[in-house]
Amino acid sequence: MVGDTSDPGQAPRRDSSGHRSVAQEDDVRIEAWAASREHCLAEAVVAMVECFADVSGVRPTAVDRIRLEETSDDDLLAALLDEILYRLEAYGEVPVDVEADEAEGGLDVRLAVAALTDVRVTGEVPVDVGWEDLRLAPGPYGWSCAVTVDG
């Protein structure tokens, strides 16, 4: 599983990956970083899940695969998080482990999932991905993203 190696007082290192989130009035701001775009996207999913659920120690009951077509980086981030929220609402599935890999013409994502009823809910479940200030981009230390999810 992608791990939370965040230290809000320290800039990410070239070889590090992690995420952090900041609760705001009615939403949560998520930031994630990693050496590759795919790992950064996986970190963003983990960060979003951690906003509302504790999945530590939870064993997955199924593995789902998602194929997202190549679009802009920002659109890819929004599409992935929207898909996670859709699966949560429609099927009651929560990712407990995430892997993303570049594929020809898109992104392949593997989600090890558990039922929402099998995890400890710790906060309000997000319902929407905000487009304002959404970004996924390369930088001097790898890739980083930021997005706001509405509760």
Tab-separated table of N, CA and C in Angstrom:
chain	number	residue	atom	x	y	z
A	1	MET	N	0.843	-1.172	0.000
A	1	MET	CA	0.000	0.000	0.000
A	1	MET	C	0.883	1.228	0.000
A	2	VAL	N	0.408	2.234	-0.649
A	2	VAL	CA	1.109	3.507	-0.657
A	2	VAL	C	1.038	4.067	0.750
A	3	GLY	N	2.150	4.560	1.267
A	3	GLY	CA	2.184	4.995	2.662
A	3	GLY	C	2.169	6.496	2.824
A	4	ASP	N	1.737	6.933	3.967
A	4	ASP	CA	1.738	8.348	4.300
A	4	ASP	C	3.079	8.689	4.920
A	5	THR	N	3.909	9.321	4.144
A	5	THR	CA	5.217	9.732	4.636
A	5	THR	C	5.271	11.239	4.788
A	6	SER	N	4.130	11.834	4.983
A	6	SER	CA	4.081	13.292	5.004
A	6	SER	C	4.681	13.865	6.271
A	7	ASP	N	5.294	14.986	6.095
A	7	ASP	CA	5.773	15.810	7.184
A	7	ASP	C	5.473	17.237	6.765
A	8	PRO	N	4.372	17.818	7.239
A	8	PRO	CA	3.946	19.125	6.757
A	8	PRO	C	5.007	20.212	6.852
A	9	GLY	N	5.993	20.046	7.704
A	9	GLY	CA	7.011	21.078	7.834
A	9	GLY	C	8.217	20.869	6.948
A	10	GLN	N	8.187	19.844	6.118
A	10	GLN	CA	9.359	19.508	5.329
A	10	GLN	C	8.961	19.286	3.878
A	11	ALA	N	9.752	19.810	2.956
A	11	ALA	CA	9.486	19.622	1.530
A	11	ALA	C	9.767	18.180	1.144
A	12	PRO	N	9.018	17.646	0.172
A	12	PRO	CA	9.258	16.283	-0.272
A	12	PRO	C	10.668	16.130	-0.858
A	13	ARG	N	11.295	14.993	-0.611
A	13	ARG	CA	12.590	14.687	-1.199
A	13	ARG	C	12.389	14.030	-2.557
A	14	ARG	N	13.434	14.006	-3.332
A	14	ARG	CA	13.368	13.444	-4.681
A	14	ARG	C	12.891	11.987	-4.667
A	15	ASP	N	13.278	11.200	-3.682
A	15	ASP	CA	12.932	9.784	-3.657
A	15	ASP	C	11.745	9.468	-2.750
A	16	SER	N	11.055	10.466	-2.261
A	16	SER	CA	9.973	10.216	-1.325
A	16	SER	C	8.621	10.230	-2.023
A	17	SER	N	7.681	9.634	-1.351
A	17	SER	CA	6.292	9.723	-1.780
A	17	SER	C	5.459	9.863	-0.525
A	18	GLY	N	4.327	10.477	-0.658
A	18	GLY	CA	3.468	10.650	0.501
A	18	GLY	C	2.283	11.525	0.180
A	19	HIS	N	1.603	11.874	1.221
A	19	HIS	CA	0.409	12.703	1.071
A	19	HIS	C	0.067	13.353	2.403
A	20	ARG	N	-0.772	14.348	2.317
A	20	ARG	CA	-1.292	14.994	3.516
A	20	ARG	C	-2.626	15.626	3.143
A	21	SER	N	-3.409	15.900	4.154
A	21	SER	CA	-4.690	16.547	3.917
A	21	SER	C	-4.957	17.561	5.013
A	22	VAL	N	-5.705	18.571	4.637
A	22	VAL	CA	-6.061	19.629	5.568
A	22	VAL	C	-7.571	19.811	5.510
A	23	ALA	N	-8.221	19.602	6.651
A	23	ALA	CA	-9.665	19.799	6.713
A	23	ALA	C	-9.964	21.287	6.684
A	24	GLN	N	-10.927	21.649	5.866
A	24	GLN	CA	-11.395	23.021	5.795
A	24	GLN	C	-12.843	23.021	6.239
A	25	GLU	N	-13.550	24.127	6.083
A	25	GLU	CA	-14.909	24.235	6.616
A	25	GLU	C	-15.826	23.115	6.134
A	26	ASP	N	-16.027	22.984	4.833
A	26	ASP	CA	-16.929	21.971	4.303
A	26	ASP	C	-16.237	20.993	3.363
A	27	ASP	N	-14.916	21.016	3.340
A	27	ASP	CA	-14.200	20.161	2.412
A	27	ASP	C	-12.820	19.836	2.966
A	28	VAL	N	-12.062	19.080	2.182
A	28	VAL	CA	-10.711	18.683	2.572
A	28	VAL	C	-9.782	18.938	1.394
A	29	ARG	N	-8.651	19.553	1.659
A	29	ARG	CA	-7.628	19.790	0.643
A	29	ARG	C	-6.599	18.669	0.744
A	30	ILE	N	-6.376	17.978	-0.361
A	30	ILE	CA	-5.451	16.859	-0.421
A	30	ILE	C	-4.234	17.264	-1.234
A	31	GLU	N	-3.065	16.900	-0.748
A	31	GLU	CA	-1.822	17.063	-1.495
A	31	GLU	C	-1.115	15.716	-1.505
A	32	ALA	N	-0.517	15.371	-2.638
A	32	ALA	CA	0.225	14.111	-2.744
A	32	ALA	C	1.445	14.337	-3.619
A	33	TRP	N	2.459	13.506	-3.421
A	33	TRP	CA	3.670	13.619	-4.216
A	33	TRP	C	4.315	12.239	-4.338
A	34	ALA	N	5.071	12.059	-5.439
A	34	ALA	CA	5.798	10.811	-5.684
A	34	ALA	C	6.750	11.023	-6.852
A	35	ALA	N	7.608	10.056	-7.063
A	35	ALA	CA	8.584	10.150	-8.144
A	35	ALA	C	7.937	10.073	-9.522
A	36	SER	N	6.823	9.348	-9.639
A	36	SER	CA	6.154	9.208	-10.930
A	36	SER	C	4.716	9.697	-10.848
A	37	ARG	N	4.149	9.999	-12.001
A	37	ARG	CA	2.750	10.437	-12.071
A	37	ARG	C	1.827	9.362	-11.516
A	38	GLU	N	2.087	8.105	-11.871
A	38	GLU	CA	1.217	7.015	-11.456
A	38	GLU	C	1.218	6.839	-9.943
A	39	HIS	N	2.399	6.913	-9.325
A	39	HIS	CA	2.469	6.789	-7.868
A	39	HIS	C	1.837	7.987	-7.180
A	40	CYS	N	1.967	9.161	-7.778
A	40	CYS	CA	1.324	10.355	-7.225
A	40	CYS	C	-0.200	10.197	-7.225
A	41	LEU	N	-0.736	9.657	-8.316
A	41	LEU	CA	-2.183	9.422	-8.399
A	41	LEU	C	-2.633	8.418	-7.334
A	42	ALA	N	-1.851	7.365	-7.128
A	42	ALA	CA	-2.189	6.390	-6.094
A	42	ALA	C	-2.155	7.031	-4.712
A	43	GLU	N	-1.170	7.877	-4.458
A	43	GLU	CA	-1.093	8.591	-3.178
A	43	GLU	C	-2.324	9.478	-2.971
A	44	ALA	N	-2.808	10.101	-4.039
A	44	ALA	CA	-3.999	10.957	-3.935
A	44	ALA	C	-5.220	10.134	-3.529
A	45	VAL	N	-5.351	8.936	-4.074
A	45	VAL	CA	-6.469	8.065	-3.698
A	45	VAL	C	-6.379	7.702	-2.220
A	46	VAL	N	-5.192	7.302	-1.776
A	46	VAL	CA	-5.007	6.939	-0.366
A	46	VAL	C	-5.334	8.131	0.533
A	47	ALA	N	-4.883	9.312	0.147
A	47	ALA	CA	-5.156	10.510	0.955
A	47	ALA	C	-6.651	10.783	1.054
A	48	MET	N	-7.360	10.613	-0.059
A	48	MET	CA	-8.803	10.858	-0.033
A	48	MET	C	-9.499	9.848	0.878
A	49	VAL	N	-9.112	8.580	0.800
A	49	VAL	CA	-9.722	7.559	1.657
A	49	VAL	C	-9.454	7.866	3.122
A	50	GLU	N	-8.216	8.267	3.439
A	50	GLU	CA	-7.872	8.558	4.831
A	50	GLU	C	-8.650	9.737	5.401
A	51	CYS	N	-9.251	10.549	4.551
A	51	CYS	CA	-10.064	11.671	5.031
A	51	CYS	C	-11.328	11.204	5.741
A	52	PHE	N	-11.779	9.991	5.421
A	52	PHE	CA	-13.040	9.540	6.000
A	52	PHE	C	-12.996	8.127	6.586
A	53	ALA	N	-11.907	7.376	6.368
A	53	ALA	CA	-11.891	5.991	6.840
A	53	ALA	C	-10.503	5.575	7.300
A	54	ASP	N	-10.486	4.709	8.295
A	54	ASP	CA	-9.254	4.069	8.735
A	54	ASP	C	-9.267	2.662	8.157
A	55	VAL	N	-8.399	2.408	7.182
A	55	VAL	CA	-8.366	1.103	6.518
A	55	VAL	C	-7.174	0.268	6.987
A	56	SER	N	-6.436	0.769	7.964
A	56	SER	CA	-5.279	0.011	8.452
A	56	SER	C	-5.755	-1.315	9.044
A	57	GLY	N	-5.089	-2.368	8.665
A	57	GLY	CA	-5.437	-3.688	9.176
A	57	GLY	C	-6.622	-4.339	8.490
A	58	VAL	N	-7.255	-3.648	7.560
A	58	VAL	CA	-8.422	-4.201	6.862
A	58	VAL	C	-7.926	-5.017	5.669
A	59	ARG	N	-8.410	-6.235	5.567
A	59	ARG	CA	-8.039	-7.095	4.452
A	59	ARG	C	-9.010	-6.875	3.294
A	60	PRO	N	-8.487	-6.761	2.085
A	60	PRO	CA	-9.373	-6.579	0.938
A	60	PRO	C	-10.205	-7.835	0.685
A	61	THR	N	-11.394	-7.620	0.161
A	61	THR	CA	-12.291	-8.731	-0.169
A	61	THR	C	-12.403	-8.938	-1.677
A	62	ALA	N	-11.879	-7.990	-2.449
A	62	ALA	CA	-11.931	-8.093	-3.910
A	62	ALA	C	-10.861	-7.197	-4.507
A	63	VAL	N	-10.571	-7.437	-5.769
A	63	VAL	CA	-9.663	-6.587	-6.518
A	63	VAL	C	-10.404	-6.093	-7.751
A	64	ASP	N	-10.436	-4.791	-7.910
A	64	ASP	CA	-11.075	-4.165	-9.065
A	64	ASP	C	-10.002	-3.543	-9.936
A	65	ARG	N	-10.282	-3.473	-11.198
A	65	ARG	CA	-9.369	-2.810	-12.138
A	65	ARG	C	-10.129	-1.710	-12.852
A	66	ILE	N	-9.434	-0.586	-13.006
A	66	ILE	CA	-9.995	0.573	-13.702
A	66	ILE	C	-9.054	0.908	-14.847
A	67	ARG	N	-9.605	1.215	-15.969
A	67	ARG	CA	-8.824	1.700	-17.111
A	67	ARG	C	-9.327	3.107	-17.419
A	68	LEU	N	-8.451	4.085	-17.309
A	68	LEU	CA	-8.796	5.469	-17.622
A	68	LEU	C	-8.059	5.865	-18.890
A	69	GLU	N	-8.776	6.472	-19.814
A	69	GLU	CA	-8.166	6.917	-21.060
A	69	GLU	C	-7.293	8.136	-20.799
A	70	GLU	N	-6.238	8.255	-21.576
A	70	GLU	CA	-5.298	9.372	-21.441
A	70	GLU	C	-5.999	10.690	-21.758
A	71	THR	N	-5.867	11.608	-20.853
A	71	THR	CA	-6.372	12.975	-21.019
A	71	THR	C	-5.312	13.897	-20.435
A	72	SER	N	-5.671	15.112	-20.159
A	72	SER	CA	-4.716	15.983	-19.472
A	72	SER	C	-4.464	15.421	-18.073
A	73	ASP	N	-3.345	15.783	-17.495
A	73	ASP	CA	-3.006	15.283	-16.160
A	73	ASP	C	-4.076	15.661	-15.138
A	74	ASP	N	-4.535	16.911	-15.190
A	74	ASP	CA	-5.567	17.353	-14.251
A	74	ASP	C	-6.854	16.550	-14.423
A	75	ASP	N	-7.245	16.307	-15.670
A	75	ASP	CA	-8.457	15.522	-15.932
A	75	ASP	C	-8.305	14.091	-15.438
A	76	LEU	N	-7.114	13.556	-15.564
A	76	LEU	CA	-6.853	12.192	-15.106
A	76	LEU	C	-7.009	12.092	-13.591
A	77	LEU	N	-6.483	13.062	-12.867
A	77	LEU	CA	-6.640	13.097	-11.409
A	77	LEU	C	-8.115	13.165	-11.029
A	78	ALA	N	-8.844	14.076	-11.650
A	78	ALA	CA	-10.270	14.227	-11.346
A	78	ALA	C	-11.043	12.960	-11.693
A	79	ALA	N	-10.747	12.356	-12.848
A	79	ALA	CA	-11.461	11.150	-13.273
A	79	ALA	C	-11.217	9.993	-12.309
A	80	LEU	N	-9.979	9.831	-11.855
A	80	LEU	CA	-9.668	8.748	-10.929
A	80	LEU	C	-10.394	8.937	-9.601
A	81	LEU	N	-10.325	10.118	-9.041
A	81	LEU	CA	-10.996	10.356	-7.761
A	81	LEU	C	-12.506	10.271	-7.900
A	82	ASP	N	-13.059	10.748	-9.015
A	82	ASP	CA	-14.500	10.607	-9.270
A	82	ASP	C	-14.897	9.136	-9.325
A	83	GLU	N	-14.061	8.315	-9.952
A	83	GLU	CA	-14.345	6.880	-10.044
A	83	GLU	C	-14.349	6.237	-8.662
A	84	ILE	N	-13.424	6.643	-7.806
A	84	ILE	CA	-13.388	6.111	-6.440
A	84	ILE	C	-14.664	6.491	-5.699
A	85	LEU	N	-15.089	7.748	-5.833
A	85	LEU	CA	-16.323	8.192	-5.171
A	85	LEU	C	-17.550	7.481	-5.729
A	86	TYR	N	-17.577	7.243	-7.040
A	86	TYR	CA	-18.691	6.516	-7.655
A	86	TYR	C	-18.776	5.095	-7.088
A	87	ARG	N	-17.651	4.394	-7.033
A	87	ARG	CA	-17.644	3.023	-6.531
A	87	ARG	C	-18.023	2.971	-5.047
A	88	LEU	N	-17.645	3.994	-4.329
A	88	LEU	CA	-18.025	4.080	-2.923
A	88	LEU	C	-19.536	4.214	-2.788
A	89	GLU	N	-20.113	5.108	-3.575
A	89	GLU	CA	-21.559	5.335	-3.505
A	89	GLU	C	-22.356	4.173	-4.099
A	90	ALA	N	-21.954	3.688	-5.257
A	90	ALA	CA	-22.728	2.664	-5.958
A	90	ALA	C	-22.566	1.270	-5.358
A	91	TYR	N	-21.351	0.921	-4.931
A	91	TYR	CA	-21.077	-0.440	-4.480
A	91	TYR	C	-20.646	-0.543	-3.029
A	92	GLY	N	-20.433	0.590	-2.364
A	92	GLY	CA	-19.975	0.567	-0.982
A	92	GLY	C	-18.564	0.026	-0.840
A	93	GLU	N	-17.721	0.226	-1.881
A	93	GLU	CA	-16.350	-0.260	-1.875
A	93	GLU	C	-15.371	0.843	-1.510
A	94	VAL	N	-14.411	0.504	-0.648
A	94	VAL	CA	-13.363	1.431	-0.242
A	94	VAL	C	-12.008	0.817	-0.604
A	95	PRO	N	-11.164	1.540	-1.331
A	95	PRO	CA	-9.828	1.009	-1.620
A	95	PRO	C	-8.986	0.919	-0.346
A	96	VAL	N	-8.354	-0.236	-0.139
A	96	VAL	CA	-7.426	-0.381	0.978
A	96	VAL	C	-5.987	-0.475	0.462
A	97	ASP	N	-5.835	-0.637	-0.847
A	97	ASP	CA	-4.528	-0.634	-1.493
A	97	ASP	C	-4.736	-0.214	-2.945
A	98	VAL	N	-3.787	0.565	-3.465
A	98	VAL	CA	-3.922	1.123	-4.812
A	98	VAL	C	-2.593	0.999	-5.547
A	99	GLU	N	-2.668	0.583	-6.794
A	99	GLU	CA	-1.504	0.599	-7.683
A	99	GLU	C	-1.952	1.173	-9.013
A	100	ALA	N	-1.172	2.084	-9.560
A	100	ALA	CA	-1.477	2.672	-10.862
A	100	ALA	C	-0.268	2.500	-11.761
A	101	ASP	N	-0.529	2.137	-13.005
A	101	ASP	CA	0.538	1.938	-13.978
A	101	ASP	C	0.164	2.611	-15.281
A	102	GLU	N	1.170	3.190	-15.914
A	102	GLU	CA	0.961	3.770	-17.228
A	102	GLU	C	0.671	2.643	-18.203
A	103	ALA	N	-0.283	2.870	-19.078
A	103	ALA	CA	-0.621	1.900	-20.116
A	103	ALA	C	-0.753	2.660	-21.426
A	104	GLU	N	-0.602	1.967	-22.513
A	104	GLU	CA	-0.707	2.632	-23.799
A	104	GLU	C	-2.068	3.319	-23.915
A	105	GLY	N	-2.011	4.624	-24.053
A	105	GLY	CA	-3.242	5.392	-24.217
A	105	GLY	C	-4.024	5.635	-22.951
A	106	GLY	N	-3.419	5.387	-21.790
A	106	GLY	CA	-4.181	5.620	-20.579
A	106	GLY	C	-3.477	5.188	-19.315
A	107	LEU	N	-4.288	4.879	-18.326
A	107	LEU	CA	-3.811	4.518	-16.996
A	107	LEU	C	-4.563	3.280	-16.537
A	108	ASP	N	-3.831	2.280	-16.070
A	108	ASP	CA	-4.432	1.094	-15.466
A	108	ASP	C	-4.287	1.214	-13.958
A	109	VAL	N	-5.382	1.029	-13.245
A	109	VAL	CA	-5.390	1.148	-11.791
A	109	VAL	C	-5.931	-0.148	-11.197
A	110	ARG	N	-5.214	-0.673	-10.218
A	110	ARG	CA	-5.665	-1.847	-9.473
A	110	ARG	C	-6.073	-1.391	-8.086
A	111	LEU	N	-7.281	-1.721	-7.700
A	111	LEU	CA	-7.799	-1.361	-6.386
A	111	LEU	C	-8.102	-2.629	-5.598
A	112	ALA	N	-7.427	-2.811	-4.486
A	112	ALA	CA	-7.815	-3.851	-3.541
A	112	ALA	C	-8.843	-3.192	-2.632
A	113	VAL	N	-10.062	-3.721	-2.611
A	113	VAL	CA	-11.160	-3.037	-1.936
A	113	VAL	C	-11.761	-3.876	-0.815
A	114	ALA	N	-12.396	-3.168	0.088
A	114	ALA	CA	-13.173	-3.784	1.163
A	114	ALA	C	-14.505	-3.042	1.227
A	115	ALA	N	-15.459	-3.660	1.863
A	115	ALA	CA	-16.764	-3.017	2.028
A	115	ALA	C	-16.645	-1.858	3.012
A	116	LEU	N	-17.380	-0.807	2.754
A	116	LEU	CA	-17.397	0.338	3.663
A	116	LEU	C	-17.778	-0.110	5.075
A	117	THR	N	-18.627	-1.104	5.180
A	117	THR	CA	-19.044	-1.604	6.489
A	117	THR	C	-17.918	-2.315	7.234
A	118	ASP	N	-16.835	-2.681	6.520
A	118	ASP	CA	-15.710	-3.379	7.146
A	118	ASP	C	-14.610	-2.441	7.633
A	119	VAL	N	-14.743	-1.138	7.368
A	119	VAL	CA	-13.727	-0.177	7.792
A	119	VAL	C	-14.304	0.744	8.858
A	120	ARG	N	-13.415	1.347	9.599
A	120	ARG	CA	-13.856	2.312	10.617
A	120	ARG	C	-13.987	3.677	9.953
A	121	VAL	N	-15.212	4.182	9.894
A	121	VAL	CA	-15.461	5.491	9.303
A	121	VAL	C	-15.081	6.550	10.332
A	122	THR	N	-14.203	7.460	9.915
A	122	THR	CA	-13.661	8.449	10.843
A	122	THR	C	-14.085	9.879	10.515
A	123	GLY	N	-14.770	10.064	9.405
A	123	GLY	CA	-15.173	11.405	8.999
A	123	GLY	C	-16.247	11.353	7.936
A	124	GLU	N	-16.600	12.520	7.472
A	124	GLU	CA	-17.632	12.620	6.449
A	124	GLU	C	-17.090	12.123	5.109
A	125	VAL	N	-17.865	11.280	4.450
A	125	VAL	CA	-17.464	10.719	3.163
A	125	VAL	C	-17.568	11.808	2.099
A	126	PRO	N	-16.527	12.039	1.319
A	126	PRO	CA	-16.591	13.052	0.257
A	126	PRO	C	-17.637	12.671	-0.784
A	127	VAL	N	-18.198	13.679	-1.426
A	127	VAL	CA	-19.207	13.430	-2.449
A	127	VAL	C	-18.835	14.007	-3.805
A	128	ASP	N	-17.807	14.871	-3.840
A	128	ASP	CA	-17.486	15.524	-5.099
A	128	ASP	C	-16.028	15.972	-5.107
A	129	VAL	N	-15.466	15.991	-6.299
A	129	VAL	CA	-14.111	16.491	-6.507
A	129	VAL	C	-14.218	17.916	-7.028
A	130	GLY	N	-13.559	18.844	-6.363
A	130	GLY	CA	-13.597	20.239	-6.786
A	130	GLY	C	-12.601	20.508	-7.904
A	131	TRP	N	-12.997	21.289	-8.880
A	131	TRP	CA	-12.119	21.623	-10.004
A	131	TRP	C	-11.278	22.855	-9.728
A	132	GLU	N	-11.687	23.663	-8.775
A	132	GLU	CA	-10.937	24.877	-8.466
A	132	GLU	C	-9.618	24.505	-7.805
A	133	ASP	N	-8.528	25.016	-8.319
A	133	ASP	CA	-7.189	24.763	-7.788
A	133	ASP	C	-6.769	23.298	-7.847
A	134	LEU	N	-7.351	22.524	-8.744
A	134	LEU	CA	-6.944	21.144	-8.959
A	134	LEU	C	-5.708	21.146	-9.841
A	135	ARG	N	-4.697	20.351	-9.470
A	135	ARG	CA	-3.508	20.283	-10.316
A	135	ARG	C	-2.785	18.961	-10.105
A	136	LEU	N	-2.182	18.495	-11.194
A	136	LEU	CA	-1.275	17.358	-11.190
A	136	LEU	C	-0.183	17.712	-12.172
A	137	ALA	N	1.060	17.802	-11.697
A	137	ALA	CA	2.132	18.268	-12.575
A	137	ALA	C	3.490	17.768	-12.097
A	138	PRO	N	4.431	17.654	-13.036
A	138	PRO	CA	5.799	17.310	-12.646
A	138	PRO	C	6.493	18.530	-12.057
A	139	GLY	N	7.472	18.281	-11.229
A	139	GLY	CA	8.259	19.358	-10.634
A	139	GLY	C	9.687	18.900	-10.473
A	140	PRO	N	10.480	19.672	-9.785
A	140	PRO	CA	11.897	19.337	-9.644
A	140	PRO	C	12.153	18.059	-8.838
A	141	TYR	N	11.195	17.617	-8.024
A	141	TYR	CA	11.380	16.431	-7.184
A	141	TYR	C	10.410	15.325	-7.538
A	142	GLY	N	9.891	15.320	-8.750
A	142	GLY	CA	8.928	14.310	-9.150
A	142	GLY	C	7.576	14.945	-9.440
A	143	TRP	N	6.538	14.227	-9.172
A	143	TRP	CA	5.179	14.694	-9.447
A	143	TRP	C	4.488	15.098	-8.158
A	144	SER	N	3.585	16.067	-8.255
A	144	SER	CA	2.766	16.443	-7.112
A	144	SER	C	1.381	16.802	-7.607
A	145	CYS	N	0.426	16.681	-6.704
A	145	CYS	CA	-0.950	17.060	-7.047
A	145	CYS	C	-1.613	17.673	-5.828
A	146	ALA	N	-2.658	18.399	-6.109
A	146	ALA	CA	-3.481	18.993	-5.053
A	146	ALA	C	-4.907	19.050	-5.561
A	147	VAL	N	-5.837	18.762	-4.698
A	147	VAL	CA	-7.251	18.763	-5.076
A	147	VAL	C	-8.084	18.934	-3.806
A	148	THR	N	-9.232	19.521	-3.978
A	148	THR	CA	-10.177	19.670	-2.873
A	148	THR	C	-11.344	18.715	-3.098
A	149	VAL	N	-11.695	17.965	-2.065
A	149	VAL	CA	-12.877	17.095	-2.142
A	149	VAL	C	-13.914	17.644	-1.180
A	150	ASP	N	-15.142	17.701	-1.674
A	150	ASP	CA	-16.246	18.263	-0.895
A	150	ASP	C	-16.958	17.174	-0.113
A	151	GLY	N	-17.253	17.501	1.128
A	151	GLY	CA	-17.941	16.554	1.985
A	151	GLY	C	-19.428	16.703	1.959
